[in-house]
Amino acid sequence: MPELRMNQAIREALAHEMRADPSVLILGEDVAAADGVFKATEGLLAEFGPLRVRDTPISETAILGAAVGAAMAGMRPVAEIMFVEFLGVALDQIVTQAAKMHYLSAGTFSVPLVVRASAGAGLGFGAQHSQTLETWLLSTPGLKVASPSGPMSAYRLLRAAIRDPNPVVILEPRALYGVRETFDPDSVVVDGLGIARKMRGGDAVTVVALGQMVRLASSAAASVADRWPADLWDLETLLPWDHASILESVRRTGRLIVVEENPSTGGWGTEVVSYLTERAWSSLKAPPVRICCPDTPVPFAGKLERRYLPSETWVADQIKALCTDGRRLTPWWEAYAQ
Amino acid sequence: MPELRMNQAIREALAHEMRADPSVLILGEDVAAADGVFKATEGLLAEFGPLRVRDTPISETAILGAAVGAAMAGMRPVAEIMFVEFLGVALDQIVTQAAKMHYLSAGTFSVPLVVRASAGAGLGFGAQHSQTLETWLLSTPGLKVASPSGPMSAYRLLRAAIRDPNPVVILEPRALYGVRETFDPDSVVVDGLGIARKMRGGDAVTVVALGQMVRLASSAAASVADRWPADLWDLETLLPWDHASILESVRRTGRLIVVEENPSTGGWGTEVVSYLTERAWSSLKAPPVRICCPDTPVPFAGKLERRYLPSETWVADQIKALCTDGRRLTPWWEAYAQ
Amino acid sequence: MITDATQRRALLQSGNLASALDRMVEIRVFEEQVQRLFLKGLIPGTTHTCQGQEAVCVGVASVVRTGDPVLCTYRGHGWALALGLPPVSALGEIMGKTVGCTGGLGGSMHLSDRSVGFWPTIAIIGAQLPIAAGAAIASQIRGDGAVTVAVFGDGAVNIGAFHEALNFAAVSSLPVVFICENNLYGEYSRIDRTTAVSDIASRAAAYNIPGVIVDGQVVDDVRRVAQAAIDRARAGNGPTLIEAKTYRFVGHSRADPAKYRRAGELETWQARDPLKLLAAAIQPEAPDQLIASLRDRWETVMAGVVDTVVAAPEP
Amino acid sequence: MITDATQRRALLQSGNLASALDRMVEIRVFEEQVQRLFLKGLIPGTTHTCQGQEAVCVGVASVVRTGDPVLCTYRGHGWALALGLPPVSALGEIMGKTVGCTGGLGGSMHLSDRSVGFWPTIAIIGAQLPIAAGAAIASQIRGDGAVTVAVFGDGAVNIGAFHEALNFAAVSSLPVVFICENNLYGEYSRIDRTTAVSDIASRAAAYNIPGVIVDGQVVDDVRRVAQAAIDRARAGNGPTLIEAKTYRFVGHSRADPAKYRRAGELETWQARDPLKLLAAAIQPEAPDQLIASLRDRWETVMAGVVDTVVAAPEP
Ligand SMILES: Cc1ncc(C[n+]2csc(CCOP(=O)(O)OP(=O)(O)O)c2C)c(N)n1
Ligand SMILES: Cc1ncc(C[n+]2csc(CCOP(=O)(O)OP(=O)(O)O)c2C)c(N)n1
Ligand SMILES: [Mg+2]
Ligand SMILES: [Mg+2]
C-alpha cells in the first residue's frame, strides 16, 4: 500500500476521476504547467492535456464563473482556488450563481462543479492567507461544503465531490498537504458526501471536529480515553452535515464538545451546537461547549499563531471538566479580557 | 414630531452627520443625481455637492475599495450597496481588507466606513435579490454589523455607525423602507452600536429578533402576552451583539426563541443560541428554539415567498408551546420532508 | 399560432425579414402588456422591459443555432420571446404562475428554457460573462461546434467580471460572442458619467479581440455582425465583442419615468424605432400600416395570453 | 547610519543618483539576506523578494512626497526600504519580532509605516487598487494636494479590481498613479499565457487615460515618468497607468527555483541589472567597483541588522 501525502492523495483522486469520466476538467492558477502551487495536480497536464488541465489568469471570478458555465453545460469542472480568502472576490459565482441555478431553472440545469481551496492557519501566512471561512458558505441552500482531515479523507471526499451533481466546495487544510498516510486508494469506498466518520468510540462525551482540528481532537481524546472515552467524529462534510450520526451520539453520551478552527463568534460550530441543543435537549447532561479561536485576525508571528489555534491540552482539559463536573472551561482570551 | 419613512430616516441620519462632520461622504450607484434607488439619499447631492455625494459606475469592488481607502485616509465614507447580494462580488474589501487593516497596521490606521445594503425578502425580487446574508459577515473580527427594525432604529444605528471608528455594515430590510414612524430625530439618543433594544418586558420567555422579524415577533408576542409575557429584544447590532442584556434575560426567563430571516442551516441565530446555551445552561428550562426559513433559495411567486418567511402565528404558537410544555414546534418543511 | 419553442425559433432562423418584424412587434406588444400589468399590481417584484431594443435580440436569435447557449440579463423578456419561448411561458413566469417557464420559482429576472439554449437569465451584473466563458470551455473540450452568446448592458462593462471574462476568453480562444446592448443608461446614470470610453467596442483592444459597433436598431445589421462573430468563434478564432447601439424607450424598471434622459434624446431615438426601420425596409410605401396590422393581431393574441396566465394557478 | 524613516526618505528625494544607487544596493543585500534566512528556517511563512526590480521602487519613492499614500503588494520589501523604513523595522516584521514595523502581527506580506505614507501592503491581488482610488478621493475632497501611488504586478491586470479601479479613477479624475511592475511572470506563469496584451500600458486606452511604458531598470527614467504622472494627477488631470518593464532575478517566493523561465531570459535581464546600469552612469570607468564597495558596507550593516533582529524578542 502506498504512503501518500495529502496533496498526492488529492492528485490521485483527480487522476482517477479524470480517467473514469472525460467530462472532468481542472482549472486554476498554475495548476497545469507548474503542477499546482501545492503540487496537488502534479503530472495531470501531461496525462490529460491542456484542454482538460487549464492554467488560468489571476481571475478568480472568471475561474469560478467558467466552472459554473462548464458544469451547466454538462462538464464536471474542478476549480482550484489557491487560498480560500480569494473567494472573497468571487463568492457571487458560488453562492448566488452555482448554488441557485438548479432551483432557478426548475431543475433543468444542474451544476456539478467542485471548488478546491486551501484553508487554515499554522503556516505563518498572516491574516489574509490563514483563515478557514466556512461560514461564507455554510448558510447556502444548494451548496455542499466539506473539509478533509488527512490524505485518505481528502481522497474520498474529492472523489465523492466530483461525482456529486451539486456544487461542492472542499476546504483543504493547507497545513496538512505534507502529512502522510498509508492507504490503498483503489479500495477506498467512495460513499458520498454528508457522512461523518467515527474516529473513536466512547460514551462519555461526543467530540465533533473538522479539518486539521481532527488530529488535535484525536490526540486529546486519546490522552484521556481511559477515564473519559469520547465518541469522536470527523464531520468531513459540513454542509449538509451528518445530523443523524451526531444526534444519535449526543443522545447517547449526553455531552458535546465541538473543536473548530475559526473565530469564536459565528463559527461553524454554532450550527452544530444549536441544531443538537434544539433536538437532543432532554438527553444533554451538560452544556454543549465550543473550542475555537479568539475573535482576532490570524496573527503572523509563530508564538501568536500557535496561541491563536486551539490546543490539545485545552481539548483534553475540557473533556475532563465536562465529564467530571459539567463545566465549560473559560477560553484564555475571555480570562484575559476580564 | 415628523412622521418619517425608513428611507427618509436614513436620509436624515446621513444629512445630520454630513452637516456635523465634513469628513463624511457618500458613494454608490445612483445615490447622487437620482437620489438613490430606494430614495435614501434624497436631496443630499444638492446640499453637499458632488465631491461628497458621489455616483459611481457599477463597480462594487471599486465602491467598497474606495470606501476602505478614503476611511484609512481619515474620511468617513458611507457606501451604498443596492442589494446585499452584490457584496458577493466584493466581499474581500470588507472582510479581508477593511476588517483587518487596524490589526495589520498595529493600530496606526483605522477604517471608519459604513456600508449600507438593502436586504431581505418579501418584495418578490426573486432568489438573487432577497437574501439577508448576515452570515457572510458575522464571523469577522474587526467588523460590526447591524440591522434596523424600522425608521427610528435605522436613524439611530446609522448615526452610531458613522461615528464608529470601525467598519460597519448595516443591512437594511428593504421591505421596511416605506414603513412610517413618528419620532423626533433630534432627540434620539445615539448611544453606539452593540445595544439590544427591549421591545416588551416579560418573564415567560426571551424572544430575540432582528430586522424585519422584529415587527412580526412583536405582534406575535403581543397576541399571547396576557398568558405568556415575552421579554422581547430587537438585537439591532448583530456583531458584536449585546451578550449582557440577552444573557441576563435568558437567565431570568429560562427560555429562548430566536426569530430569523435566513436559511435554517447556519443562520445567525445559531450564534445566539449556542452562545447562550453554553453560558446560561443552568438557567434554561426548555430547549432554545430557532424560528427561521427553510433551506431553499428565496422563491419568487408571492404565495411561496410568504410561505418561505416565518409567520406571526408560528412565533405565537411557539411561544405557547415552549412556555406550556417546553416543546419545540416542528417547522413546516421538516414535517413536509418526513 | 405556433407555440412550440423550437418551431418559433425556426421561424426567425429562416432569415425572413417579415418573421423578424412579426417577432419584434410581438415583443413590443408583450412588453407594453407587462408594463400595464405591473402598474395594475398584477406583477410582483420588478420588471425590466426592452421596448426600443427589439432588433438586437431578434437579430441575434435568428443566427444562433438552436440549443447553443445564450446567457442574458434580467432585461430578458425580448430575448426569451426571440429565442422561441411562447408568450404564456414568459408572462406566466413574470406573473409567478405555474404556467411560467420555471413554474414561478424564478420570476421576471430569471427566465429560462433549456430546450432552446436559453440559460437562466442572471440578475447580478456581469455574472453571466464568465459563465458563458465556461459554457464555451465545454464546447472547446467536446468539440461540439456550439458557440455561446453572452448578452449584457453598457453598465456591465465596468464590473470586474466583464474584464476577467473577456481576457480569459481571449487568451483561451473560446467560442463565445460577447454582445453589449448599449442603451446609453445603466439604471439612471448615463454612460458618460460612469464609463471612461463612449464606444464599448473600443475596450476589445484591451483583450486583443475584434470589437465591432453595430446599429442596434437595424435587425439585418445585427444579424450580419452576429453571424460573422459566431462563424469566427466556431472556426476556433476566439471571441468577439459586439456593441449594439440602441435605446430603451421606457424607464429602467417598474414605473421609472426616466426623467434623467437628455432633452430630445428619446424623440431622436424613437425616430429610429427598430420596428419602423424594418417595416420601411419591407414595405416602404406603407410601413405604419404594416406595423399596425401586426400590432392588431398581437394585441389580440396577447389579450388571450394575459387571460390564460391570470387564470392559471399560483404555485 | 541614518535610521529615521523620514530622513532616509529625504536622502532619496534629494534626487542624488548616488543615494539612489546606495538604496538599491541596500535593497539587494537586504533581499539576499532574507532569502538566506528563509532557507535557514528563520523566517516563517513565505517571502517574495525583488532582486532585479530595485530601480522601480527607488525611482518612484524618490519623487513621491513623504506622507502621500503608497500602496504596494506582498512583494514589498524593496518599497519599504525605498520609502524610508529602516532595515530593522522591515526585517523585524519579516521575522515576526517585536522590533518589526507592526510588531510581528503582519509579517512579510503586510509591512507598513504610516509616518512615511507606506500603507499596509496587501496580499490579495489587485485589492490595493480601489483602495488607492479611495485615498485619492479623500485628497480630492480635502484638496490636500496629495497624490496616491498604487503599485501592482503584471499578474494583477487580469483581476476585476484592476479594471474597476482604473475606470472609476478615470471617470472621477482622481489624483492617483497606477504603477505596474511588469516582471513578465505572475507566480509561475509567463504573461503571454495569461494576458491578452503584452504591453500592460496599452490597457490605459480602455480607461481613456495616458499609458506609459518605462524601462524599469533605469532609475532616472522611472523617476521622470513617475514625476510627470504625479504632476498631472496633482494638477487635477486624473490618473496615469505606468508600466515599468522589469524582471525578478529570483523565484516567485520562498525557495522557488524558477524553472519556468525561458532559456537565456535571466541572463539577458541580468545584463541589464539596474544596479549595474546606474553604477555605470555614475562611475562609467569602474561601475563594478562602485557596487562592490557599497555592497561591502551594506553586507556589514545587514549582518548587524540580522543580529539585532535575531536577538529581539518575539511578541
Ligand atoms: C453587481 C450588481 N450591481 C448592481 C446591480 C443593480 N442593477 C441592476 S440593473 C442595473 C443597471 C445595469 O445597466 P446596463 O448594464 O446598462 O443594463 P440595462 O439595464 O441598461 O439593460 C444595476 C446597476 C446588480 N444587479 N448587480
Ligand atoms: C486574488 C488573488 N489571487 C491569487 C493570489 C495568489 N498570488 C499571489 S502572488 C501571485 C502572482 C502575482 O503576480 P504579479 O501580479 O505579476 O506580481 P509579482 O508577484 O510578479 O510581483 C498570485 C497569483 C492572490 N494573492 N490573490
Ligand atoms: Mg444600459
Ligand atoms: Mg509579475
Tab-separated table of N, CA and C in Angstrom, chain D residues 17 62 82 120 139 146 188-189 221 227-228 234 236 248 287 292 296 301:
chain	number	residue	atom	x	y	z
D	17	LEU	N	21.849	60.770	-7.581
D	17	LEU	CA	21.905	59.403	-8.119
D	17	LEU	C	22.682	58.465	-7.207
D	62	SER	N	11.563	58.248	-4.772
D	62	SER	CA	12.322	59.496	-4.738
D	62	SER	C	11.517	60.693	-5.243
D	82	ALA	N	12.827	51.594	0.287
D	82	ALA	CA	12.893	52.784	-0.558
D	82	ALA	C	12.112	53.937	0.067
D	120	PRO	N	-0.324	49.692	4.664
D	120	PRO	CA	-0.131	48.241	4.789
D	120	PRO	C	-0.127	47.578	3.413
D	139	SER	N	-8.180	62.906	-0.870
D	139	SER	CA	-7.393	64.071	-1.274
D	139	SER	C	-8.208	65.027	-2.134
D	146	ALA	N	-2.351	65.818	-2.063
D	146	ALA	CA	-1.653	64.529	-2.041
D	146	ALA	C	-1.959	63.735	-3.315
D	188	TYR	N	4.170	31.376	-11.523
D	188	TYR	CA	4.975	30.572	-12.443
D	188	TYR	C	4.519	30.711	-13.891
D	189	SER	N	3.588	31.648	-14.137
D	189	SER	CA	3.035	31.771	-15.488
D	189	SER	C	3.583	33.012	-16.191
D	221	ASP	N	14.848	57.102	-15.489
D	221	ASP	CA	13.674	57.050	-16.358
D	221	ASP	C	12.406	56.870	-15.519
D	227	GLN	N	7.315	61.207	-11.960
D	227	GLN	CA	7.129	62.627	-11.624
D	227	GLN	C	6.085	63.272	-12.534
D	228	ALA	N	6.159	62.967	-13.806
D	228	ALA	CA	5.198	63.548	-14.746
D	228	ALA	C	3.775	63.105	-14.406
D	234	ARG	N	-1.696	65.688	-9.629
D	234	ARG	CA	-1.821	66.791	-8.661
D	234	ARG	C	-2.511	67.991	-9.305
D	236	GLY	N	-4.899	67.854	-11.153
D	236	GLY	CA	-6.333	67.586	-11.318
D	236	GLY	C	-6.682	66.933	-12.641
D	248	ARG	N	12.352	39.851	-12.242
D	248	ARG	CA	12.898	39.418	-10.950
D	248	ARG	C	13.963	38.367	-11.187
D	287	PRO	N	32.241	50.724	-12.740
D	287	PRO	CA	30.947	50.505	-12.094
D	287	PRO	C	30.966	49.331	-11.113
D	292	ALA	N	30.668	47.092	-5.660
D	292	ALA	CA	31.324	46.221	-4.672
D	292	ALA	C	31.555	46.960	-3.362
D	296	ASP	N	29.861	45.951	0.141
D	296	ASP	CA	30.632	45.644	1.339
D	296	ASP	C	30.030	46.326	2.558
D	301	VAL	N	26.460	46.191	7.414
D	301	VAL	CA	25.293	46.738	8.107
D	301	VAL	C	24.234	45.651	8.288
